[in-house]
CSV table of C-alpha atoms in Angstrom, one decimal:
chain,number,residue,atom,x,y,z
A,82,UNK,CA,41.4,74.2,-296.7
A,83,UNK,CA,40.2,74.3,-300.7
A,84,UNK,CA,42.1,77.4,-300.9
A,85,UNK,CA,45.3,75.6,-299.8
A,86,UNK,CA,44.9,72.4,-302.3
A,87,UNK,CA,46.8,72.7,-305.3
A,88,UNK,CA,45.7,70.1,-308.4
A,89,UNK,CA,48.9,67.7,-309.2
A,90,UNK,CA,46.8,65.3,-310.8
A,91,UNK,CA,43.4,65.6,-313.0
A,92,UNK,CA,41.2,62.9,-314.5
A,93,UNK,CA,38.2,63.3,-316.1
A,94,UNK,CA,35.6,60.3,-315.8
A,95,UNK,CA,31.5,60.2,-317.3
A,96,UNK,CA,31.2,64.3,-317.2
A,97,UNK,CA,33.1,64.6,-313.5
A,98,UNK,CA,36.3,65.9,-312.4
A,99,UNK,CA,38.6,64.0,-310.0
A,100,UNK,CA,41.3,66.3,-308.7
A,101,UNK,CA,43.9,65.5,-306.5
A,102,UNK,CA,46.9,67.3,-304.2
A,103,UNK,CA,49.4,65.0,-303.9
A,104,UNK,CA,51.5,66.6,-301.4
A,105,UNK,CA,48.2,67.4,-299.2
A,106,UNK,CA,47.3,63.4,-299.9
A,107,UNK,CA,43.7,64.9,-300.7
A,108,UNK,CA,41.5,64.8,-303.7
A,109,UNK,CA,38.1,65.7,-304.7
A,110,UNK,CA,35.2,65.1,-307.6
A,111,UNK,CA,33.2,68.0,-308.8
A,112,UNK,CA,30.7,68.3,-311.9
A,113,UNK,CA,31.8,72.0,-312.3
A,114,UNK,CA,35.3,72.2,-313.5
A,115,UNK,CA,35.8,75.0,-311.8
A,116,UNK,CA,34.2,74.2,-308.2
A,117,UNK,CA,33.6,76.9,-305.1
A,118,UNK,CA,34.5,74.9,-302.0
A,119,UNK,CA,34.1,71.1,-302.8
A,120,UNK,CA,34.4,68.6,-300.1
A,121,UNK,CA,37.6,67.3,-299.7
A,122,UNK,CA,38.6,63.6,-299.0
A,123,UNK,CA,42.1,62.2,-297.6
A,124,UNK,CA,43.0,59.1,-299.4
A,125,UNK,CA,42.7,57.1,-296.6
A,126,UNK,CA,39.0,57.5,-297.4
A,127,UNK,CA,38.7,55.1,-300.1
A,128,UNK,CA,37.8,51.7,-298.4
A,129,UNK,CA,37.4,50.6,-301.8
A,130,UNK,CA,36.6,50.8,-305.8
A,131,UNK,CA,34.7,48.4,-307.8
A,132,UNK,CA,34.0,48.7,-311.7
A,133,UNK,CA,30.7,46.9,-312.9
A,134,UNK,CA,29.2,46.2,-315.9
A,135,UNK,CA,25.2,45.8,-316.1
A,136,UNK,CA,25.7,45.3,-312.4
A,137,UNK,CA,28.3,42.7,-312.4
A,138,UNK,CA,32.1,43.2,-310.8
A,139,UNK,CA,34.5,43.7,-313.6
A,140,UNK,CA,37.3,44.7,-311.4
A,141,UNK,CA,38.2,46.5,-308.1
A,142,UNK,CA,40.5,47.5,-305.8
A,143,UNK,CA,41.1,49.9,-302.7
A,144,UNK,CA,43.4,50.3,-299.3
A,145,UNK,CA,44.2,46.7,-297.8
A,146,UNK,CA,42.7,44.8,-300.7
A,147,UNK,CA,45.0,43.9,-304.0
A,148,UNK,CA,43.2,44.8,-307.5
A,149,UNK,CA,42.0,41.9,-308.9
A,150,UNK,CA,44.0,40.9,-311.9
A,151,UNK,CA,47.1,42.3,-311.1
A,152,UNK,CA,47.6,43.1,-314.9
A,153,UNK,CA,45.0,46.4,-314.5
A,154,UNK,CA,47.3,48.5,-314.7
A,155,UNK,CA,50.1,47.3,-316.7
A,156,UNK,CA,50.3,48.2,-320.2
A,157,UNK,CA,47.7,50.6,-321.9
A,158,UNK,CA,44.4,49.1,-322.9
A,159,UNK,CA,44.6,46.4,-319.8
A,160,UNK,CA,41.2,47.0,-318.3
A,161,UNK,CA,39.5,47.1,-321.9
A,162,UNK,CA,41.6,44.1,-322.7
A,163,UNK,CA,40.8,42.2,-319.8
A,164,UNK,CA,36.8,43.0,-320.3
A,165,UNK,CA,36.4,42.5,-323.8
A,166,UNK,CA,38.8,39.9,-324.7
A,167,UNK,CA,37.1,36.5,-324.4
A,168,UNK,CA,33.4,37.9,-325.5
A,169,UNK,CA,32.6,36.5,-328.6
A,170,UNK,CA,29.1,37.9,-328.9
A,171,UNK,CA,28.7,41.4,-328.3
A,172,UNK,CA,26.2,42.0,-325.1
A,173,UNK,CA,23.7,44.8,-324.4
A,174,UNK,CA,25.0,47.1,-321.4
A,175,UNK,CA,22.7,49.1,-319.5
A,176,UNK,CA,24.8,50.6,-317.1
A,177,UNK,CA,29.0,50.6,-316.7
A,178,UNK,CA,29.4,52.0,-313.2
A,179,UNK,CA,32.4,52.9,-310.8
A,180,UNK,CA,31.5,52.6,-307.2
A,181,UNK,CA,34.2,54.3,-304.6
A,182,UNK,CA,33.7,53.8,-301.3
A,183,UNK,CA,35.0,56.3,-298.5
A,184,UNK,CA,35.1,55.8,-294.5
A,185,UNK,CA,33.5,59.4,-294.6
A,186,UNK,CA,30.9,60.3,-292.3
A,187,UNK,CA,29.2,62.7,-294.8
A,188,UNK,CA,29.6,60.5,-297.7
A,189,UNK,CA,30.3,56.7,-298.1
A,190,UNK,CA,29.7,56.3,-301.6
A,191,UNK,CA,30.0,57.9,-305.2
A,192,UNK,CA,28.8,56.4,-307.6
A,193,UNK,CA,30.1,57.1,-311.5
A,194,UNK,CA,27.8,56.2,-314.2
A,195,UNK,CA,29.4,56.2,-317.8
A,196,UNK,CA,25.6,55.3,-319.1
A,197,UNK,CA,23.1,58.0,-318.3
A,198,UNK,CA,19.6,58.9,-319.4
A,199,UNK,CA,19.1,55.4,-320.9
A,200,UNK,CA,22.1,55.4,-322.7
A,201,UNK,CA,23.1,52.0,-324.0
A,202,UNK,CA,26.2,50.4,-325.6
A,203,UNK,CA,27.4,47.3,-326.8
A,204,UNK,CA,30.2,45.7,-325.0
A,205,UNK,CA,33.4,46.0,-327.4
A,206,UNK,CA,31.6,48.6,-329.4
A,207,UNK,CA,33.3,52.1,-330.2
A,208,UNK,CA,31.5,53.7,-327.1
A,209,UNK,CA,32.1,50.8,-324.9
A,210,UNK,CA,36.0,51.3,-325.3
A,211,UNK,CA,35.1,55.1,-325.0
A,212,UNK,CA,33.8,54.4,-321.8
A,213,UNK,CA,36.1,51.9,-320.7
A,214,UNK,CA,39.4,54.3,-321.6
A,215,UNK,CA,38.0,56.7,-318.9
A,216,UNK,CA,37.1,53.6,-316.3
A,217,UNK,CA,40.7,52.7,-316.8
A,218,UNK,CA,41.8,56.2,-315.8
A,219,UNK,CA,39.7,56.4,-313.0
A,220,UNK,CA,40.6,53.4,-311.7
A,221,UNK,CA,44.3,53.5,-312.1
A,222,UNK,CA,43.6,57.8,-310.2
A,223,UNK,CA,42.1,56.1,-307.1
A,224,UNK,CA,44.8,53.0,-307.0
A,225,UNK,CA,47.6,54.9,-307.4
A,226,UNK,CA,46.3,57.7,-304.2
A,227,UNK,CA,45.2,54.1,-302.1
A,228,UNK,CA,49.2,53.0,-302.8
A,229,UNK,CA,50.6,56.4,-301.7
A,230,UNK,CA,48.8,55.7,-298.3
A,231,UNK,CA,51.5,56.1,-295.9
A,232,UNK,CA,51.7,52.8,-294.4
A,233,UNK,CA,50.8,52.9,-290.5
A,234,UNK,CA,52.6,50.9,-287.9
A,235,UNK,CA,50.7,48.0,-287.0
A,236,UNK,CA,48.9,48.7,-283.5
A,237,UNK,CA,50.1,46.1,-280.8
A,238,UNK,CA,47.0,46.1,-278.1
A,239,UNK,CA,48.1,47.1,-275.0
A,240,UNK,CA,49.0,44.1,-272.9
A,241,UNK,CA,46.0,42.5,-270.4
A,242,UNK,CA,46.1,43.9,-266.7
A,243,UNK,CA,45.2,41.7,-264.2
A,244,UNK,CA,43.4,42.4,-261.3
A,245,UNK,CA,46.4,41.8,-259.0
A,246,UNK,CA,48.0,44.0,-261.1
A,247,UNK,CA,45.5,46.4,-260.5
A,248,UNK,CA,45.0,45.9,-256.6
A,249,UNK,CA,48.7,47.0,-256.5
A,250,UNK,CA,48.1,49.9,-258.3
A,251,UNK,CA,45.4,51.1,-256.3
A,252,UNK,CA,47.3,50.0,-253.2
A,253,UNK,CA,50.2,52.5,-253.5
A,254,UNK,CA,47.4,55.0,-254.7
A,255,UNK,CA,45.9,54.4,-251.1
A,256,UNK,CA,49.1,54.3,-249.5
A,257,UNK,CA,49.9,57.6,-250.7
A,258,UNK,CA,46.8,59.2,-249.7
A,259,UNK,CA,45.5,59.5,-253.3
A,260,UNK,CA,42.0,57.7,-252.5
A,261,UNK,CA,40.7,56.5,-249.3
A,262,UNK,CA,40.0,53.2,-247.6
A,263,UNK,CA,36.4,53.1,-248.6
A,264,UNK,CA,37.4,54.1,-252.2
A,265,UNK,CA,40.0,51.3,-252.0
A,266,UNK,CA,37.5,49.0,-250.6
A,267,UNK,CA,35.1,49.4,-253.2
A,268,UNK,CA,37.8,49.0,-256.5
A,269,UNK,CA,39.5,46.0,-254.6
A,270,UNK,CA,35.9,44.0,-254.8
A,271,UNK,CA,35.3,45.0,-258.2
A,272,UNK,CA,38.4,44.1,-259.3
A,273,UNK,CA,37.5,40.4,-257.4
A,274,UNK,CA,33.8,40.2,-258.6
A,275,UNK,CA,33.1,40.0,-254.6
């Protein structure tokens, strides 16, 4: 299938690459700008996508949930602008961390950190907005695959059968010699709670 996936789209976010295949609807992240076989993930995948600062939600989004603030992605700087504009004092950040996660049943998480090996910057410093340019990117990558999720028909549950409706059913079955008396028996006081 990697063989098959041709990059449309590239990002590159805290030393990773995010790739996707638009036409395939499939994208993957990789250290190794040029990966082997990397795992590939539909974008109906991401449940969701949160940026955090020291731990706290800055912003997210993902499939059935609107991104908060609908101004992320409007004009350029909106993220950064919407993080650092009211700080007066210039706080301490340990950690500045995208969190994806995928309905995947080999991986429900990936976590980005932009601070590693005890890196630390200062919110609105140079490196914060460093960081906070590739955040923005990332995060307008994953919500502009979770928008170009083909939009399913809602599922209308199949109407309730009643027992009666049932009994009939299994009457013509008997009838035409599908299943026999006793088998006919044994359904029709199921179906009655007898």
């Amino acid at each position: 299938l990697f063989n098959a996936f041709h990059v449309s789209r590239e990002v590159r976010a805290a030393g990773m690459y995010f790739r996707e295949d638009e036409k395939q609807e499939l994208w993957y992240v990789s250290r190794e700008k040029k990966p082997v076989n990397p795992t590939l993930y539909r974008y109906d995948e991401i449940v969701s996508f949160e940026l955090k600062e020291n731990g706290n939600a800055i912003t997210s989004g993902g499939l059935g949930r609107a991104v908060v603030g609908g101004v992320l992605f409007g004009g350029a700087g909106a993220v950064v602008g919407a993080v650092t504009g009211g700080k007066t004092t210039k706080q301490k950040l340990t950690s500045i961390d995208i969190s994806i996660s995928l309905s995947n049943s080999w991986r429900n998480l990936i976590e980005v950190n932009f601070l590693r090996n005890g890196e630390t910057c200062k919110s609105g410093g140079f490196f914060h907005g460093v960081h906070m340019q590739e955040a923005k990117a990332l995060m307008a990558f994953l919500s502009s695959m979770t928008g170009r999720v083909k939009k399913s028909q809602p599922v209308t549950p199949p109407a309730a059968v009643s027992a009666a409706d049932e009994l009939i059913k299994f009457k013509e079955l008997l009838d035409k010699g599908i299943i026999t008396e006793d088998e006919f028996q044994k359904k029709k006081k199921e179906l009655l709670g007898l």
